[in-house]
XYZ file of C-alpha atoms in Angstrom:
686
model
C 0.117 0.292 0.176
C 3.166 2.407 0.903
C 4.291 1.939 -2.564
C 1.450 2.216 -4.387
C 1.248 5.625 -2.881
C 4.582 6.889 -3.263
C 4.136 5.626 -6.953
C 1.401 8.269 -6.982
C 2.987 11.084 -5.825
C 6.207 10.738 -7.562
C 3.796 10.383 -10.475
C 2.222 13.680 -9.701
C 5.712 15.550 -8.870
C 7.538 14.860 -12.564
C 4.310 15.303 -14.075
C 3.731 18.567 -12.302
C 7.350 19.018 -13.476
C 6.688 18.035 -17.011
C 3.413 19.955 -17.549
C 2.930 23.606 -17.148
C 2.340 25.549 -13.604
C -0.974 24.656 -11.241
C -2.622 27.470 -9.800
C -2.849 27.293 -5.851
C -6.717 27.777 -3.374
C -6.851 30.706 -1.051
C -8.625 31.202 1.728
C -10.297 34.138 0.657
C -11.547 31.536 -2.073
C -12.262 29.427 1.004
C -14.355 32.330 3.335
C -16.103 33.530 0.520
C -17.689 30.122 -1.161
C -19.961 27.518 -0.569
C -18.029 26.208 1.516
C -18.007 28.111 4.159
C -20.386 29.264 7.205
C -19.738 31.040 10.701
C -19.535 28.212 12.701
C -15.099 27.582 10.857
C -12.437 28.859 13.327
C -10.176 30.164 10.421
C -8.012 32.457 12.690
C -5.363 29.414 12.191
C -5.069 29.649 8.492
C -2.706 30.587 5.801
C -3.673 33.387 3.401
C -2.707 30.018 0.635
C -2.340 26.923 0.236
C -0.742 25.173 -3.389
C -2.077 22.068 -5.367
C -2.454 18.942 -3.268
C -2.077 20.174 -0.178
C -4.806 19.217 2.656
C -5.478 20.801 5.469
C -8.115 20.431 8.770
C -10.420 23.013 9.174
C -10.960 23.783 13.060
C -14.546 24.885 14.376
C -15.578 27.440 16.487
C -16.500 27.273 20.299
C -19.709 25.605 21.260
C -19.014 23.349 17.508
C -17.673 20.612 16.556
C -17.133 18.438 13.625
C -14.163 16.988 11.142
C -13.708 18.775 8.212
C -10.505 18.706 5.782
C -9.931 20.478 2.469
C -8.119 19.607 -0.379
C -6.636 21.426 -3.017
C -6.669 20.544 -6.464
C -6.184 22.412 -9.275
C -6.617 26.190 -7.398
C -10.269 24.598 -6.264
C -11.224 23.254 -3.108
C -12.511 19.864 -2.939
C -14.212 18.819 0.789
C -14.160 15.510 3.289
C -15.323 15.068 6.614
C -17.969 16.724 7.922
C -19.090 20.343 8.905
C -18.972 21.964 11.839
C -22.543 21.891 13.948
C -23.419 23.311 17.686
C -22.705 21.002 20.735
C -25.928 19.476 22.085
C -27.020 20.105 25.678
C -29.410 17.530 26.395
C -32.128 18.458 28.034
C -32.305 21.784 30.299
C -33.088 20.170 33.358
C -37.642 20.215 34.499
C -38.245 23.378 37.913
C -41.594 21.435 39.826
C -44.094 24.258 39.783
C -42.533 25.200 36.261
C -42.793 25.217 32.486
C -39.993 26.482 30.362
C -39.394 26.517 26.726
C -36.619 27.128 24.204
C -36.130 31.450 24.053
C -32.833 30.841 21.444
C -32.761 28.200 19.263
C -34.377 25.442 18.155
C -32.466 22.716 19.874
C -30.503 21.886 23.120
C -27.689 22.865 21.102
C -25.126 25.808 21.278
C -26.589 29.463 21.579
C -29.757 28.347 22.429
C -31.492 29.122 25.797
C -34.834 28.373 27.726
C -37.110 29.989 30.335
C -38.456 29.183 32.941
C -42.143 30.064 33.737
C -44.107 29.350 37.355
C -47.014 27.971 36.966
C -49.804 30.046 38.028
C -50.911 31.141 42.025
C -46.428 30.020 42.355
C -43.693 32.964 42.715
C -39.932 32.543 41.369
C -37.251 32.911 43.926
C -34.531 32.675 41.486
C -32.647 35.388 40.473
C -32.676 34.297 36.894
C -35.567 32.912 34.942
C -33.846 31.416 31.986
C -30.708 29.039 31.386
C -27.936 29.166 28.341
C -26.398 26.086 26.344
C -23.003 27.130 26.337
C -19.939 24.967 25.367
C -19.656 23.887 28.260
C -23.589 22.583 28.375
C -26.284 25.034 30.651
C -25.062 27.510 32.387
C -26.506 28.087 36.196
C -29.218 25.612 37.907
C -32.803 25.050 37.545
C -34.680 28.029 38.984
C -36.985 27.772 41.556
C -40.950 28.307 42.046
C -42.488 28.397 44.954
C -46.518 28.679 45.968
C -48.078 32.634 46.638
C -48.528 33.181 50.348
C -51.675 35.397 51.346
C -51.821 37.721 54.414
C -53.285 36.988 57.916
C -56.868 37.013 58.487
C -58.109 38.787 60.924
C -61.972 37.122 62.628
C -64.643 38.991 64.562
C -63.757 36.172 68.131
C -68.185 35.101 67.186
C -66.602 33.774 64.001
C -66.258 30.344 63.549
C -62.981 29.400 61.085
C -62.483 26.251 59.373
C -59.051 26.275 57.837
C -55.469 27.787 58.262
C -56.368 32.088 58.064
C -52.173 32.661 59.319
C -49.901 30.587 57.441
C -52.267 29.636 53.680
C -50.990 29.312 50.089
C -52.117 29.427 46.958
C -55.057 27.289 46.476
C -55.810 27.039 50.585
C -59.184 28.241 51.574
C -60.756 29.301 54.605
C -64.708 28.820 55.598
C -66.673 31.093 57.700
C -69.212 30.571 59.708
C -71.104 32.028 63.114
C -70.893 30.256 66.316
C -74.694 31.178 67.482
C -77.441 30.386 65.619
C -79.407 34.057 66.521
C -76.470 35.548 64.132
C -75.799 35.158 59.979
C -72.915 35.578 58.454
C -72.287 38.522 56.714
C -69.821 38.300 53.446
C -68.185 35.575 52.252
C -68.939 31.797 53.253
C -65.692 30.760 52.200
C -62.446 32.559 50.927
C -59.368 31.693 49.009
C -55.464 32.513 48.539
C -55.412 33.029 44.872
C -52.666 33.088 42.314
C -51.908 37.016 43.146
C -51.412 35.844 46.832
C -54.100 37.720 47.614
C -57.857 36.403 48.999
C -60.639 36.584 47.130
C -62.439 38.593 49.387
C -62.751 40.542 53.230
C -63.678 38.868 56.001
C -67.240 38.112 57.048
C -68.764 39.437 60.291
C -71.306 37.791 62.514
C -74.490 40.065 63.160
C -77.478 39.447 64.928
C -80.604 37.964 61.990
C -81.677 41.714 60.087
C -82.929 41.529 56.681
C -83.170 44.372 54.893
C -86.271 45.757 53.017
C -86.462 44.468 49.414
C -86.682 46.023 46.757
C -89.607 44.628 45.178
C -90.721 45.591 41.328
C -94.244 46.224 40.944
C -94.425 46.813 44.439
C -93.069 48.821 47.708
C -92.582 48.513 51.458
C -95.474 51.598 53.173
C -93.343 52.735 56.409
C -90.457 53.927 57.646
C -88.370 50.636 58.896
C -85.713 49.585 57.178
C -84.642 46.484 58.711
C -86.725 43.833 60.202
C -85.796 41.018 62.903
C -85.852 36.966 62.607
C -89.794 35.696 62.999
C -91.075 39.363 61.124
C -93.597 39.335 58.532
C -92.686 41.836 55.731
C -96.061 43.760 54.767
C -96.086 44.853 50.915
C -98.241 46.335 48.431
C -98.450 45.470 45.064
C -99.515 47.828 42.893
C -102.907 48.148 41.153
C -102.862 45.266 38.520
C -100.519 42.716 40.815
C -100.690 40.537 43.856
C -98.390 38.362 45.641
C -97.034 36.208 43.909
C -97.232 33.542 47.084
C -100.140 33.061 49.789
C -98.484 33.285 52.635
C -96.487 36.188 54.034
C -93.059 37.246 54.109
C -91.141 36.517 57.053
C -87.297 37.260 58.205
C -86.101 33.936 58.182
C -82.455 32.178 58.542
C -82.062 30.501 56.050
C -78.962 28.247 55.621
C -76.299 30.984 56.966
C -78.084 33.974 55.444
C -80.908 35.965 56.864
C -83.393 36.367 53.855
C -87.007 36.844 53.126
C -89.329 33.847 53.198
C -90.630 33.273 50.753
C -89.536 35.861 48.562
C -91.404 38.806 47.999
C -92.995 39.411 44.431
C -95.216 40.957 42.779
C -96.862 39.484 39.838
C -99.804 40.353 37.204
C -103.221 39.983 38.321
C -104.391 37.349 35.501
C -107.595 34.784 35.628
C -107.452 31.259 34.124
C -109.609 28.702 32.900
C -109.281 25.280 33.488
C -107.169 23.339 30.291
C -108.747 20.652 29.315
C -112.014 22.031 29.903
C -113.528 20.199 32.669
C -116.852 17.586 31.529
C -119.780 19.611 31.363
C -118.224 22.711 31.297
C -118.270 25.090 28.159
C -116.792 29.336 28.271
C -117.987 31.679 25.897
C -115.830 32.827 24.426
C -114.180 29.556 23.871
C -110.996 30.570 21.915
C -109.193 32.103 25.420
C -107.508 29.782 28.833
C -106.090 34.031 30.366
C -107.934 37.282 31.170
C -107.699 39.983 32.364
C -109.085 42.354 35.601
C -112.592 43.345 34.937
C -113.004 40.795 31.267
C -116.072 38.530 31.735
C -116.934 35.228 30.397
C -120.189 33.340 30.568
C -119.756 29.307 31.562
C -122.396 27.321 30.426
C -123.452 23.935 31.979
C -124.689 20.486 30.904
C -128.144 19.267 31.104
C -126.253 17.537 34.894
C -124.143 20.034 36.030
C -124.666 22.935 37.783
C -123.699 26.630 38.560
C -123.008 28.616 41.703
C -126.354 26.827 42.824
C -128.014 23.885 41.091
C -131.056 24.999 39.204
C -128.703 26.990 37.790
C -127.030 26.037 34.295
C -125.627 28.876 33.658
C -123.195 31.966 35.010
C -121.526 34.861 34.054
C -118.613 35.662 35.926
C -115.955 38.539 35.601
C -111.921 38.326 36.871
C -111.890 39.848 39.955
C -108.522 42.682 41.071
C -107.257 40.283 43.416
C -106.811 37.249 39.961
C -110.408 35.122 41.322
C -113.659 34.911 39.702
C -116.829 36.363 41.157
C -118.018 33.050 40.583
C -116.452 30.326 39.924
C -115.903 28.654 36.227
C -116.800 25.059 37.089
C -119.685 23.282 35.955
C -120.213 20.556 39.042
C -122.133 17.202 38.570
C -125.310 16.480 40.294
C -124.987 14.922 42.997
C -127.413 13.875 46.230
C -126.350 13.560 49.397
C -125.542 9.853 50.017
C -125.999 10.387 53.857
C -129.534 8.833 55.375
C -131.750 11.334 56.583
C -132.789 10.546 59.961
C -136.280 9.821 59.496
C -135.653 6.591 56.833
C -135.100 3.909 58.861
C -133.881 1.342 55.474
C -132.946 2.998 51.719
C -131.385 0.948 48.822
C -127.751 3.696 49.166
C -124.146 1.698 50.034
C -121.585 3.371 51.739
C -119.346 5.655 49.449
C -121.967 5.567 46.493
C -121.645 8.861 44.425
C -125.589 9.046 43.495
C -126.828 11.408 40.663
C -129.650 13.353 38.741
C -132.173 10.751 38.336
C -130.741 7.918 40.208
C -133.584 6.585 42.324
C -133.473 4.518 45.276
C -135.887 2.674 47.642
C -136.864 3.373 51.474
C -138.207 2.994 54.715
C -139.461 5.179 57.555
C -138.916 4.406 61.139
C -142.584 4.314 62.978
C -144.270 7.090 63.732
C -143.029 8.553 59.599
C -144.886 8.147 56.513
C -143.608 8.024 52.680
C -144.331 11.697 51.873
C -147.222 11.252 48.722
C -147.289 7.887 49.168
C -143.869 7.593 47.525
C -141.623 4.028 46.807
C -139.218 5.690 45.798
C -136.410 7.949 45.951
C -135.297 10.294 42.904
C -132.328 12.029 42.995
C -133.212 16.163 41.041
C -131.920 19.056 41.060
C -133.688 20.254 44.428
C -131.640 16.924 45.902
C -133.954 14.453 46.798
C -136.965 13.828 46.107
C -140.308 13.570 47.455
C -138.643 16.632 50.240
C -138.650 15.291 53.577
C -139.050 11.915 51.807
C -140.609 11.247 55.374
C -143.118 13.141 57.231
C -144.209 12.842 60.749
C -148.024 11.267 60.781
C -149.833 13.555 63.131
C -153.059 14.011 64.092
C -154.876 17.587 64.258
C -157.327 18.453 66.924
C -160.638 16.509 67.691
C -163.048 18.750 69.495
C -165.608 16.622 70.665
C -169.488 18.157 72.668
C -169.084 18.287 76.154
C -166.152 17.750 76.653
C -162.667 19.371 77.276
C -159.189 17.941 76.254
C -156.990 17.583 79.446
C -153.626 17.746 77.042
C -155.178 20.260 74.764
C -152.696 20.926 71.919
C -153.186 21.664 68.471
C -151.582 18.581 67.070
C -150.208 15.428 68.329
C -147.470 13.136 67.482
C -148.378 8.850 66.480
C -149.857 7.137 68.559
C -150.191 9.551 71.486
C -153.015 9.765 73.331
C -156.057 12.593 73.200
C -157.490 12.759 76.471
C -161.038 13.686 77.629
C -163.479 13.927 80.010
C -166.949 14.301 79.823
C -168.567 18.297 81.109
C -172.075 19.828 80.950
C -174.016 17.508 83.062
C -171.791 14.210 81.787
C -169.411 12.040 83.169
C -167.066 9.945 82.353
C -163.497 10.186 80.912
C -161.547 8.363 77.157
C -158.887 9.280 74.732
C -158.666 8.632 71.267
C -154.999 7.850 69.542
C -153.624 8.529 66.844
C -152.381 6.409 64.100
C -151.205 6.332 60.608
C -154.655 6.975 59.656
C -156.125 9.655 62.108
C -157.716 9.199 65.023
C -158.773 5.936 66.544
C -161.395 5.499 69.538
C -165.140 5.898 70.288
C -166.013 9.097 72.701
C -167.519 7.901 75.798
C -169.865 10.657 77.924
C -172.614 9.291 80.210
C -175.319 11.376 81.922
C -173.952 12.243 85.323
C -175.681 11.504 88.635
C -175.450 12.132 92.404
C -175.845 8.799 94.537
C -177.758 9.218 97.675
C -175.573 10.423 100.282
C -176.296 9.969 103.809
C -174.819 12.477 106.298
C -174.582 10.667 110.010
C -177.166 12.146 112.440
C -178.658 14.001 109.179
C -182.065 13.031 107.324
C -183.824 14.511 104.243
C -186.590 16.120 104.180
C -187.102 16.860 100.180
C -186.669 14.567 97.547
C -185.525 11.367 99.058
C -184.572 9.140 96.202
C -181.489 6.702 94.989
C -179.862 8.683 92.257
C -180.387 12.333 91.498
C -179.632 13.943 88.143
C -177.262 17.060 87.355
C -178.778 20.742 89.624
C -181.201 18.050 91.180
C -181.223 19.125 95.010
C -182.204 17.588 98.220
C -183.052 19.231 101.599
C -181.127 17.588 105.046
C -182.240 17.684 108.151
C -179.402 17.620 111.879
C -180.938 15.367 114.443
C -179.625 17.522 117.119
C -181.543 19.617 119.436
C -181.487 22.650 116.792
C -182.777 20.930 114.122
C -180.364 23.012 111.642
C -181.766 22.759 107.739
C -179.447 22.803 104.709
C -180.027 21.875 101.408
C -177.254 19.885 98.824
C -177.187 20.252 95.097
C -176.100 17.834 92.601
C -172.905 18.955 90.554
C -171.153 17.354 88.138
C -171.658 13.878 90.335
C -170.223 15.612 93.665
C -172.841 17.448 96.281
C -171.916 20.624 96.795
C -173.243 22.233 100.464
C -173.215 19.339 102.304
C -172.577 19.792 106.202
C -171.796 18.320 109.521
C -173.950 17.297 111.897
C -171.849 16.111 114.232
C -168.585 17.253 116.822
C -165.161 16.432 115.922
C -163.176 14.110 118.034
C -160.718 14.756 120.809
C -157.781 16.000 119.037
C -154.629 13.798 119.421
C -151.050 15.555 118.549
C -148.376 13.116 118.387
C -144.655 15.007 120.290
C -146.912 17.966 121.008
C -150.160 19.254 123.215
C -153.695 21.170 121.951
C -155.567 23.591 123.691
C -159.644 24.506 122.714
C -161.496 24.540 120.710
C -162.752 28.368 121.343
C -164.987 29.365 119.543
C -164.748 26.396 116.726
C -160.695 26.687 116.843
C -158.397 24.028 117.888
C -154.529 25.599 118.878
C -151.664 23.108 118.912
C -147.844 23.100 119.023
C -145.149 20.839 119.911
C -142.255 19.453 122.242
C -139.442 20.360 122.588
C -136.866 18.754 119.483
C -139.652 18.743 118.066
C -140.999 21.810 115.122
C -144.712 22.199 113.399
C -143.563 20.989 110.008
C -145.414 24.379 108.654
C -144.178 27.884 109.476
C -144.813 28.940 112.996
C -143.845 27.250 116.438
C -148.170 27.293 116.948
C -150.725 26.104 114.963
C -154.163 27.071 114.590
C -157.278 24.225 113.088
C -161.031 24.206 112.247
C -163.160 21.607 112.928
C -164.770 20.722 109.266
C -167.754 18.410 109.865
C -166.351 15.731 112.668
C -162.643 16.621 110.625
C -160.205 18.488 112.472
C -159.017 20.897 109.731
C -154.949 22.224 109.621
C -154.065 20.068 111.869
C -150.445 19.195 110.943
C -147.692 16.742 112.225
C -144.923 17.620 115.076
C -141.509 16.350 113.044
C -138.038 16.413 114.702
C -135.649 19.446 114.472
C -133.050 17.784 111.429
C -136.282 16.623 109.376
C -137.057 19.424 106.815
C -141.048 18.074 107.298
C -142.500 18.841 103.658
C -141.659 20.208 99.911
C -142.246 23.713 100.126
C -144.882 24.660 97.548
C -142.834 25.690 94.654
C -144.986 28.014 91.872
C -145.528 26.324 88.746
C -144.276 23.107 89.606
C -145.612 19.480 89.413
C -144.433 18.328 92.876
C -147.241 17.609 95.843
C -145.096 16.125 99.008
C -147.310 14.503 101.047
C -143.901 12.868 103.087
C -141.604 14.146 105.505
C -138.197 14.344 104.401
C -135.316 13.474 107.557
C -131.936 14.709 107.491
C -129.578 14.375 103.874
C -132.839 13.069 102.259
C -133.234 15.335 98.235
C -136.372 15.321 96.346
C -136.087 15.910 92.612
C -137.547 19.318 90.897
C -139.923 18.827 88.639
C -142.196 22.314 86.592
C -144.886 22.421 84.384
C -145.274 22.506 80.859
C -143.758 25.687 79.896
C -141.530 26.029 82.696
C -137.820 24.936 83.539
C -136.240 24.332 86.961
C -133.365 26.273 87.713
C -131.893 23.364 90.109
C -132.587 19.785 89.893
C -133.142 18.756 93.156
C -133.646 20.268 97.501
C -131.351 18.613 99.724
C -132.859 18.960 103.630
C -130.181 19.822 105.867
C -129.921 20.500 109.495
C -133.777 21.059 109.181
C -134.358 22.947 106.270
C -134.542 22.529 102.230
C -131.115 23.383 100.914
C -132.775 25.803 97.979
C -129.586 26.769 96.619
C -130.086 30.433 97.068
C -133.250 31.347 95.276
C -136.435 31.975 96.559
C -139.455 29.420 95.401
C -140.961 31.992 93.099
C -138.039 31.863 91.450
C -136.671 28.375 90.694
C -139.544 26.920 88.142
C -139.591 30.020 85.807
C -141.149 30.194 82.546
C -140.045 29.347 78.950
C -141.545 31.768 76.682
C -144.326 34.399 77.664
C -147.520 33.905 79.858
C -150.810 34.930 80.372
C -152.838 35.945 82.482
C -156.303 34.885 83.701
C -158.880 35.352 80.695
C -161.045 38.274 80.547
C -164.187 38.603 81.750
C -167.351 36.842 79.730
C -170.214 38.833 80.641
C -173.117 35.737 81.714
C -170.143 33.617 81.199
C -167.780 31.724 82.699
C -164.547 29.632 81.937
C -165.108 25.600 82.131
C -161.598 25.012 83.104
C -159.810 25.184 87.054
C -158.727 29.038 87.745
C -155.243 29.728 87.236
C -152.952 33.144 88.755
C -151.178 32.222 84.844
C -151.357 30.238 81.867
C -148.606 28.410 79.421
C -148.090 29.979 75.474
C -150.131 27.674 74.093
C -152.277 26.761 76.502
C -156.646 26.868 75.522
C -159.392 28.172 77.505
C -163.305 27.385 76.965
C -166.185 29.730 77.807
C -169.725 28.263 79.000
C -172.447 30.703 79.132
C -174.949 30.767 81.677
C -178.097 28.757 81.562
C -180.327 29.428 78.811
C -178.125 31.937 77.302
C -176.650 31.534 74.183
C -173.062 31.680 72.758
C -172.130 34.051 69.898
C -168.834 33.872 68.624
C -166.061 31.293 69.465
C -165.809 29.945 72.388
C -162.176 29.135 72.601
C -159.142 31.248 72.369
C -155.234 31.051 73.423
C -152.812 32.093 74.962
C -149.961 33.211 72.626
C -146.225 34.122 74.171
C -147.870 36.637 76.638
C -151.264 37.818 74.803
C -154.966 36.192 74.307
C -156.539 35.795 70.691
C -158.806 38.615 70.593
C -162.468 37.207 70.158
C -166.017 38.854 70.131
C -167.542 36.470 72.520
C -170.998 37.471 74.080
C -173.714 35.223 75.828
C -177.179 36.106 74.781
C -180.542 36.159 76.852
C -183.048 34.276 76.907
C -186.001 35.090 74.246
C -189.360 35.576 75.713
C -190.384 32.070 73.849
C -187.587 30.191 75.487
């Protein structure tokens, strides 16, 4: 190989010697030629080189390569690779930062990378870049630290969750009030932002107060600017508007805030119709469902429906300023109540059954009632059940019978109630009629009154002696005593009147007491110690009538109360003496009400609960004084100082006088009926 190389050189030298001279290659030619770039270091090169010369071109600092030039016939021929920038490799990652090429296109000599801290972090290194030098990357990787926020100061009544003193970017601090009676004014939480600043101010806790709100289309009257918890906000909506909510707004703690609940708002007043239309309901106009205040529509109902009243099938209604209709624009189906009437015994309706117009049901009535108009079924109509009422009470009108007086006198009598009759005007007997479903049932049974012969002790009949006597017949008696006293007795409605005694009264016996007399036909008596008279006073007086001492009362123990005192307008007739602790039921006559239920005997006196006897039985309605007097007539009932409302009395003319007008008058709430009652004397023919 060395032999071949030497031969070539020798050949070239010989050829050069034998030919014309060959041109040199110059440095200027290289620098200005296409082979040159700024990466070459030419400081050590000569100005020119002869043909055949080969030389190595060095690289500038920061570049590397192996490049040679060969001078051939005055031209440079390259050998090897040009100079290229040295690589520094990866510049290094920085925590919480990013980097980018600020100079150059790769991590090679001459390039520069700049570092940028992440959001919320700040650069703490003196430089934020690195350069690729001949010896590698200069400096160190920059350092980024999180932004720090200043200390937060809060009041003692604020609860803090988080670190308000050493917070860095991204840290959150939450606040709340320690007291449930306070609310947070400000943000519930703040966070440390990328600039090292808090996102908001520290909040405060204050008593629950609500400020007067701004209400669109409404206002709050008065000068109050703040309201306490639970206070009601009274606001007014502008004309044509109404509160959105149907309940008042109250200052309320909602979460951590004091708010008005519900929110006080005003909405435009509108009246609406149901869509789709309700069954049985039609509207005029038919193409709208929202109406303004003052608008009017007509509602028409189907055959089996009603509006406003079961009898109405059409109504006009107007939208009011409160958003409601003057008449609810809804047709309702005609129905009848499912509940059974109290007088109906059985009917063919099950519990919960819906009964509409036209439905019929069968039914029966309780005893004492009958089906109205002899109906067999009840029909549901717009007016309710027909017939109405379903059952009517069985009653009988008063029946007047000649020569009788009705004891329980009234205008109407109930089913199975009896009308009790007593015969009068020279007739005797009594009977009753019974009110049945088909009217009165029974017969009158009056017979002429008579008096049987009456035997009077120590007397005999002087005139008209017989076994039986008619009404008004007279009998004359004479005493068998020394004075032969005479007297006449009269048969008056089966009872002898005018009877006198022809004997003296027996010796009076007074148990637990004694008597003196008689003096002038009077006997006087009193009781021993420990006893008292059943009547008032400490002594009493008795009169001999016939052979009986009248007015001779009993002596009772001091601890007893005796007979119950006479109570005006009561039904009580006391025939017994009552001892200590005994009580008696108070019963008043019809038309009167008892103010106390019972009398009790206490320590020898009747306890009346502090009431006077006259005030125990009080009238339910106004009573009448005795009926007015009619000339030549008399009332054929027992005299009373007052009469119940509804009572009736009948006048009877004296013998042979003729009654003109109605003989009966009625007490009506304190006043007698006005009747023109007269008794006409007999004529000469009579």
